[in-house]
Coordinates of C-alpha atoms in Angstrom, one line a residue:
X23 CA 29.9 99.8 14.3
X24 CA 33.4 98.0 13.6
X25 CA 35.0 96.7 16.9
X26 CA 38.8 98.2 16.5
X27 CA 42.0 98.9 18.1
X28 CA 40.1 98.0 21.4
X29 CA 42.0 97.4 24.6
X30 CA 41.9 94.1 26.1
X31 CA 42.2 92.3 29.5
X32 CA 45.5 90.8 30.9
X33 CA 46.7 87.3 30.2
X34 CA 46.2 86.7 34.0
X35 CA 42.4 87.4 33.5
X36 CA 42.5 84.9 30.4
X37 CA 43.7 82.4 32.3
X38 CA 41.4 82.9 35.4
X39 CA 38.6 82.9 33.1
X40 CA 39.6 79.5 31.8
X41 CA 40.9 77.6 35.2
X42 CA 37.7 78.5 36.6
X43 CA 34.7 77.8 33.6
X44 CA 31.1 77.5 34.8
X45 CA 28.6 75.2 32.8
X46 CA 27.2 77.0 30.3
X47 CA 23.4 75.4 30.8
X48 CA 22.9 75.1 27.2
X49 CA 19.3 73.3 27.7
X50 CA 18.0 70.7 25.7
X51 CA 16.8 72.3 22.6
X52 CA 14.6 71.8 20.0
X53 CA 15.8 68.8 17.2
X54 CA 18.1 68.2 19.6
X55 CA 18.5 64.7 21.5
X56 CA 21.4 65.7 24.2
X57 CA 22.8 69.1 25.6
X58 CA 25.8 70.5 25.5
X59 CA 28.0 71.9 28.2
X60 CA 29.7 74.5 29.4
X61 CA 32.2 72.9 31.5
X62 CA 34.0 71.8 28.8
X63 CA 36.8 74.0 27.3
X64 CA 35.0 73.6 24.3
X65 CA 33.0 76.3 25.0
X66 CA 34.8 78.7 26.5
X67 CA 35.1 82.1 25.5
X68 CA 38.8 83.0 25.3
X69 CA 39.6 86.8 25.1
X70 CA 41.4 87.6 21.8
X71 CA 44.9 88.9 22.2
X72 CA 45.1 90.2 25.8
X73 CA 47.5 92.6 26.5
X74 CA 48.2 94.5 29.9
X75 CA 46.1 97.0 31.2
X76 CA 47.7 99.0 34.6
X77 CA 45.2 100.5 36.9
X78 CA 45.6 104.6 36.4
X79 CA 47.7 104.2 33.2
X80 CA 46.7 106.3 30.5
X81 CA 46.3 103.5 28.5
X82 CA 44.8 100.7 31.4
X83 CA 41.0 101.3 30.7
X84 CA 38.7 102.5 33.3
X85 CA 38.9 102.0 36.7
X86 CA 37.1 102.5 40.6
X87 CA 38.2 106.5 40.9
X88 CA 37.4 107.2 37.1
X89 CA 34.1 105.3 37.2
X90 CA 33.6 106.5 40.6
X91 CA 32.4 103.4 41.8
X92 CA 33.3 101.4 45.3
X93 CA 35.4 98.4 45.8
X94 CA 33.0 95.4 46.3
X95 CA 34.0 91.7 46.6
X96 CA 31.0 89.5 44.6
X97 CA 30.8 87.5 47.4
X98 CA 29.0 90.8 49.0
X99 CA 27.3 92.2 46.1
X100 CA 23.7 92.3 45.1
X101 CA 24.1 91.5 41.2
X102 CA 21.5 92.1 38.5
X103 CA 21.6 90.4 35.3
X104 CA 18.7 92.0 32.3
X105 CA 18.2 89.9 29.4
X106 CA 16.7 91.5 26.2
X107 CA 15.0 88.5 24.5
X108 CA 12.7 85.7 25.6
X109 CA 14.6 82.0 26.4
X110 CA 13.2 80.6 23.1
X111 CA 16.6 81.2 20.9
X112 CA 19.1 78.4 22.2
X113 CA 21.7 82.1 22.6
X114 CA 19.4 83.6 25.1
X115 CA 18.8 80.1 27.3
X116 CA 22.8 79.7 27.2
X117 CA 23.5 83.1 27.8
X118 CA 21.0 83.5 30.7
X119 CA 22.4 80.2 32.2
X120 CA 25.5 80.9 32.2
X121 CA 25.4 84.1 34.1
X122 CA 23.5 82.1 36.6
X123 CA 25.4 79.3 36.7
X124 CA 28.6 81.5 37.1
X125 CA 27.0 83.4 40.0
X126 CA 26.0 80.6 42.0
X127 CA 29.7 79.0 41.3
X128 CA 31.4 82.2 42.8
X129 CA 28.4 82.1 46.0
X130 CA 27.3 86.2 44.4
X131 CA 25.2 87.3 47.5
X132 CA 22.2 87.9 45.4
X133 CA 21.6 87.8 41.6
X134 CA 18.3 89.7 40.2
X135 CA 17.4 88.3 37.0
X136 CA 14.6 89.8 34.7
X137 CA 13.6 89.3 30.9
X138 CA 12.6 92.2 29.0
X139 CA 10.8 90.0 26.3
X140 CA 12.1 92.0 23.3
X141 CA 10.2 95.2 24.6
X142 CA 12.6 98.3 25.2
X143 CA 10.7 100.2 27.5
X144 CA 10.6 97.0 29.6
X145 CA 14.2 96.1 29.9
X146 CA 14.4 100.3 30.8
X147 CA 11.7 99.1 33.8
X148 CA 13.8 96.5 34.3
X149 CA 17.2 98.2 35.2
X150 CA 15.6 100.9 37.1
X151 CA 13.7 98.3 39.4
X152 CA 16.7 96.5 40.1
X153 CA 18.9 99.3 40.8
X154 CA 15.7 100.1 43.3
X155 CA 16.4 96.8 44.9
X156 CA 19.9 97.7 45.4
X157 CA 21.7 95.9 42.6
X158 CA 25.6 97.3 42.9
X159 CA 26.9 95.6 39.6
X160 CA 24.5 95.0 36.2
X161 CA 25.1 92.9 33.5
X162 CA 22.6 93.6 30.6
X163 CA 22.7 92.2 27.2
X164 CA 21.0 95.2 25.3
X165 CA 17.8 95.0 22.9
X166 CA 19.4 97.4 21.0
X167 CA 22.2 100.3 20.6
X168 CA 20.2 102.9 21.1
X169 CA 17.6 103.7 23.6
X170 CA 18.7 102.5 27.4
X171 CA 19.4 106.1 27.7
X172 CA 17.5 106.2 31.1
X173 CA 18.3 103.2 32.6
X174 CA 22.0 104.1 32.2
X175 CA 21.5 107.2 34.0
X176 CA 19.6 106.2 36.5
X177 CA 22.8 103.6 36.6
X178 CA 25.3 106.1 36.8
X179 CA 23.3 108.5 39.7
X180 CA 24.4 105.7 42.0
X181 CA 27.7 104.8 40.5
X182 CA 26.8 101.2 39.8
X183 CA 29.4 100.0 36.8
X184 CA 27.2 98.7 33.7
X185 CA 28.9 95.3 32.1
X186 CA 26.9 95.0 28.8
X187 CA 27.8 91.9 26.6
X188 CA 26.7 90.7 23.5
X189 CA 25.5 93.7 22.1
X190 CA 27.4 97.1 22.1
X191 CA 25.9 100.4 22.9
X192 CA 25.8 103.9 21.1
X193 CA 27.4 105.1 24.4
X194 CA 30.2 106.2 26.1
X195 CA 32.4 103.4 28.1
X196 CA 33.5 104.4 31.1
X197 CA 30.9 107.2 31.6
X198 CA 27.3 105.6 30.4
X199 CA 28.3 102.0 31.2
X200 CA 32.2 100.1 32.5
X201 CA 32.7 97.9 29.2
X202 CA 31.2 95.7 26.3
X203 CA 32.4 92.0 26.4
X204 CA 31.5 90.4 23.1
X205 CA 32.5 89.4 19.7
X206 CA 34.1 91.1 16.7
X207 CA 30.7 91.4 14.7
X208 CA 32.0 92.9 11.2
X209 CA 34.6 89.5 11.4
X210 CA 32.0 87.2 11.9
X211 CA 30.2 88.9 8.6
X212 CA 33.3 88.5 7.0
X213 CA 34.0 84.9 8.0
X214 CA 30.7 84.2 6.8
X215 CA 31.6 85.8 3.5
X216 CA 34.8 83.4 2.9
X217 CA 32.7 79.9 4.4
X218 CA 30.1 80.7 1.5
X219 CA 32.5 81.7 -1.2
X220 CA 34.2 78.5 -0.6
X221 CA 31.1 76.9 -0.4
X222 CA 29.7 77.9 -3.6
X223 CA 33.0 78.5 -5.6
X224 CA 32.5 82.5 -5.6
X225 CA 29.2 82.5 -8.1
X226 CA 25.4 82.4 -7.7
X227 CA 23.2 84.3 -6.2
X228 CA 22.6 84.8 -2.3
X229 CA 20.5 86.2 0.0
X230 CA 20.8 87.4 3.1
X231 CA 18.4 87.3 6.2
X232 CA 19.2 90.1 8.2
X233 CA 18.5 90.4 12.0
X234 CA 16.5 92.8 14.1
X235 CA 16.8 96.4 13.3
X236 CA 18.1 99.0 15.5
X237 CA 21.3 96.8 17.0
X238 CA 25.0 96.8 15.9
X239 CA 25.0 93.3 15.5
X240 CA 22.7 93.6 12.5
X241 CA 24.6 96.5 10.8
X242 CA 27.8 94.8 11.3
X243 CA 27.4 91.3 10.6
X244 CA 25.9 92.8 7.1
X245 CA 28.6 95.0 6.5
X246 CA 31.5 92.4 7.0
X247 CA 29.4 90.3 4.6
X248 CA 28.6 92.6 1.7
X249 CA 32.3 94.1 1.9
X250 CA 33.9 90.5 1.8
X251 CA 31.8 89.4 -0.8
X252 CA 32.3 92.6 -3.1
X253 CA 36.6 92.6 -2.4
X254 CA 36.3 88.7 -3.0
X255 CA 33.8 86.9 -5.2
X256 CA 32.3 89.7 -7.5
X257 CA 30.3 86.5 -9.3
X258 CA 28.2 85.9 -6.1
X259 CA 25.7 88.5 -6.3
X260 CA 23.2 89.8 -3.6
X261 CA 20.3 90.1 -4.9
X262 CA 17.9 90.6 -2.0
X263 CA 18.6 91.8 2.0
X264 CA 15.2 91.5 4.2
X265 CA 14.9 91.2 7.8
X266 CA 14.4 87.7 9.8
X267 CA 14.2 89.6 13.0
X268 CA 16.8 86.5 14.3
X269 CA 13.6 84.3 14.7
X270 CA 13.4 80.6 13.1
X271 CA 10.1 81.1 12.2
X272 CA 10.2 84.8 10.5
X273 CA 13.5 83.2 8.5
X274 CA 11.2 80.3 7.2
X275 CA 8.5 83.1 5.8
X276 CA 10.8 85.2 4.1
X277 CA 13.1 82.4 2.6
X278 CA 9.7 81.4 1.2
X279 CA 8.9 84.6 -0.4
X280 CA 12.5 84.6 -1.9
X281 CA 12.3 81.5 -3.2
X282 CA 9.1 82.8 -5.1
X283 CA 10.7 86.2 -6.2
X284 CA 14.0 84.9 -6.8
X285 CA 13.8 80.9 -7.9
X286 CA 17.4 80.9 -9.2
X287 CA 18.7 81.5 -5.9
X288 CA 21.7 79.3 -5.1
X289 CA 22.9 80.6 -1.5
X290 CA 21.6 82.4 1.9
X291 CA 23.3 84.1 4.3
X292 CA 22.0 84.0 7.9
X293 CA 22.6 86.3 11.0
X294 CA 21.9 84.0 13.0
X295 CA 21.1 80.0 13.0
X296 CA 17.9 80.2 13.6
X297 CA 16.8 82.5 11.1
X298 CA 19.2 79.4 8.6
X299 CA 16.7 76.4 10.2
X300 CA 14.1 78.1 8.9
X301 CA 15.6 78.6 5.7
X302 CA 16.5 75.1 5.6
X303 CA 12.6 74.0 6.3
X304 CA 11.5 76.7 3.4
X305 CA 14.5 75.5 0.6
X306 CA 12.8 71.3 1.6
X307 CA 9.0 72.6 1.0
X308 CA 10.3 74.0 -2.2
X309 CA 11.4 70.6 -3.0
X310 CA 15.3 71.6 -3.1
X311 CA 17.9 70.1 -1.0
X312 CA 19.5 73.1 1.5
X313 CA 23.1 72.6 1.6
X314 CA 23.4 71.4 -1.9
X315 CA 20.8 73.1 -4.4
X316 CA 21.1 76.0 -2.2
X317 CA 23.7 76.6 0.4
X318 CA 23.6 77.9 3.9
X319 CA 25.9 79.8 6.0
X320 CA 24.8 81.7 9.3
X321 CA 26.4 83.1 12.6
X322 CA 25.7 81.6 16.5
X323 CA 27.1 77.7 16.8
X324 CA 23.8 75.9 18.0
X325 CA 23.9 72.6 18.3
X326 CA 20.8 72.5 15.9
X327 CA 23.3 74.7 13.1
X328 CA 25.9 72.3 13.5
X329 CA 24.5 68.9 13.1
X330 CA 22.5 70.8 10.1
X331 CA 25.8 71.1 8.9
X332 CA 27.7 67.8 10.0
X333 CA 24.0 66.0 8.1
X334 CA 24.8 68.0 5.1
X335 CA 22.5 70.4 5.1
X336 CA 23.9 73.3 5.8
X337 CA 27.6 74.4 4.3
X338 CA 28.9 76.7 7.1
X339 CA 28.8 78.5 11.0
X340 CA 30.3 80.8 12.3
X341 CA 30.6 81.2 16.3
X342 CA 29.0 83.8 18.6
X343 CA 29.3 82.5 22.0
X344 CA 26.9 83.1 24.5
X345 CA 29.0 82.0 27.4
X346 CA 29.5 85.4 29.5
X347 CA 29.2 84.1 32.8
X348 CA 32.8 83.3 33.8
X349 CA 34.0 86.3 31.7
X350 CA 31.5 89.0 32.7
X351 CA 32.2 87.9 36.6
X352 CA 35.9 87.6 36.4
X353 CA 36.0 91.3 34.4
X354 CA 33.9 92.7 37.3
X355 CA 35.9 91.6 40.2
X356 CA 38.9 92.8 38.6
X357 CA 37.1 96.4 38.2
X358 CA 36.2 96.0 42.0
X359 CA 39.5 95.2 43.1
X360 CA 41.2 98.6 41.1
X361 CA 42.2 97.0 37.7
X362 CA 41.7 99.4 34.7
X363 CA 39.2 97.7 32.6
X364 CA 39.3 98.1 28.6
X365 CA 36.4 100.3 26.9
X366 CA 36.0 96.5 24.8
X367 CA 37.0 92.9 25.6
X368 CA 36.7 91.3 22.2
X369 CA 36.5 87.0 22.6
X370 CA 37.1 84.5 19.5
X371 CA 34.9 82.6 17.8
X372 CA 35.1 79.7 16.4
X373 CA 33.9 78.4 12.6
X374 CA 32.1 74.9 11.9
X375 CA 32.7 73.6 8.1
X376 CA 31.9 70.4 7.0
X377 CA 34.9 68.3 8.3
X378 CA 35.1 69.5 11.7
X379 CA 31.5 69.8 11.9
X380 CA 30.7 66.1 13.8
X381 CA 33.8 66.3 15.7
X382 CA 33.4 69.6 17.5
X383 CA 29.4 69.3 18.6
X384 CA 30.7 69.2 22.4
X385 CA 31.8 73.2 21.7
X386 CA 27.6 73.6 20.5
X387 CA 25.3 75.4 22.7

């Protein structure tokens, strides 16, 4: 689904959300000898173009009376947070951080926290329990686009406002959830497009390794991708699109099996970096160099991707930042204190090339 002609918030909420940036608690992961944080404006996500949104205004986004929800203060409010995806990916541990680094900063009475470990019916569970336990604000980051169906209902019987981030629903802002905050997906596909035509002078051949099925940010991210490359660099053909499932280890196997079916291939495209680090681990134990016999773009900004890339070994990343914390917070308070909030709050990401690559590790996850 392309993200377009979406609303966004004020410049006063931009600037909130910067003055006031909780670490990010990007953990020490793996290959990785430091961590990087959040408190620096590195890595903070900055919303693209605000412009103003009035409370009531046709135009202002949703507010209390639409949404039909009450005026809280956070400081008062039982908040609870559902990630889709285990803590193994370094975008889950910073994502799931932040949000509880954010809450503690802003003294939330109480923040409920659960994992659905990558099984829908359990992040469903998940929602309904904490809505059971009286959570009066949610912020879930969705397995997929499809399928929360009953957990938003059971969301809306009790007029709690949904904030989903990072992945956006096949739903209704405003009626089956408040807003998505999150990136422009089809751009990052398309950005990735441009970093590996530049990379690989617009000829070859690539593959790409797409993420999990069933979420927008799969669909997209390939779509901005294919398009670019077709309008751009006709010479760099795709010859082969096959699911990672956005897991290091999955990436590794199929770039394996590509290598076998497809031994003149000269580029991969990643949808995320950790299906690109295991790329990079199957191009070596083929005995090619990644990042110069084949080359590697992919989507997220670990720290991992990015000294891949400042060690030559990678040719390209392009940002998705899991930093929702200060954002998701600072967009529900606003909602709670009667400002109309857009149906999407788009943020900008970043890209990592080669010569910025060592400099700008402190804005890694």
């Amino acid at each position: 689904m392309t993200i377009s002609g979406s609303r966004t918030l004020t410049a006063a909420c931009l600037l909130t959300v910067a003055a006031t940036l909780a670490a990010s608690g990007c953990a020490k992961q793996e290959g990785s000898s430091t961590s990087a944080s959040g408190n620096s404006t590195a890595g903070a996500q900055v919303v693209a173009s605000p412009t103003p949104a009035a409370a009531g205004d046709a135009t202002g986004g949703c507010d209390l009376k639409t949404y039909g929800a009450t005026k809280l203060d956070l400081k008062d409010t039982v908040v609870g947070f559902s990630q889709s995806e285990k803590e193994a990916n370094p975008f889950r541990i910073a994502e799931t951080q932040s949000i509880k680094d954010e809450a503690a900063r802003l003294g939330v009475k109480k923040l409920l926290t659960t994992n659905a470990q990558s099984q829908l019916p359990k992040q469903i569970s998940d929602i309904q329990d904490m809505l059971n336990q009286g959570a009066q604000l949610l912020i879930v980051a969705p397995l997929n686009s499809d399928g929360l169906e009953p957990a938003l209902q059971a969301a809306a019987a009790k007029h709690v406002p949904v904030i989903t981030i990072d992945r956006k629903l096949n739903a209704t802002a405003c009626k089956d959830y408040l807003t998505f905050i999150g990136s422009n997906f089809v751009d990052q596909g398309k950005r990735a497009a441009d970093a590996l035509v530049k990379a690989t002078g617009g000829t070859g051949k690539v593959a790409v390794l797409l993420g999990t099925s069933g979420n927008g940010v799969t669909t997209d991210r390939t779509k901005g991708f294919v398009d670019q490359i077709t309008a751009t660099a006709p010479g760099l053909q795709i010859v082969a699109q096959q699911t990672g499932e956005f897991a290091r280890d999955k990436g590794q196997q199929v770039t394996e099996q590509l290598l076998q079916s497809h031994p003149d291939l000269t580029a991969v495209y990643a949808e995320n970096d950790e299906m690109g680090l295991g790329a990079v681990t199957a191009i070596k134990s083929a005995g090619k160099k990644p990042g110069t016999d084949i080359k590697i773009v992919s989507v997220d900004g670990t720290r991992n991707a990015v000294q891949a890339l400042a060690g030559g070994e990678y040719n390209g990343v392009v940002e998705s930042n899991p930093r929702f914390g200060p954002l998701a917070f600072a967009t529900a308070q606003k909602f709670f204190d009667g400002t109309g909030i857009p149906d999407n709050v788009i943020i900008t990401d970043r890209a990592y090339d080669p010569d910025n690559a060592k400099t700008s590790l402190d804005g890694a996850y």
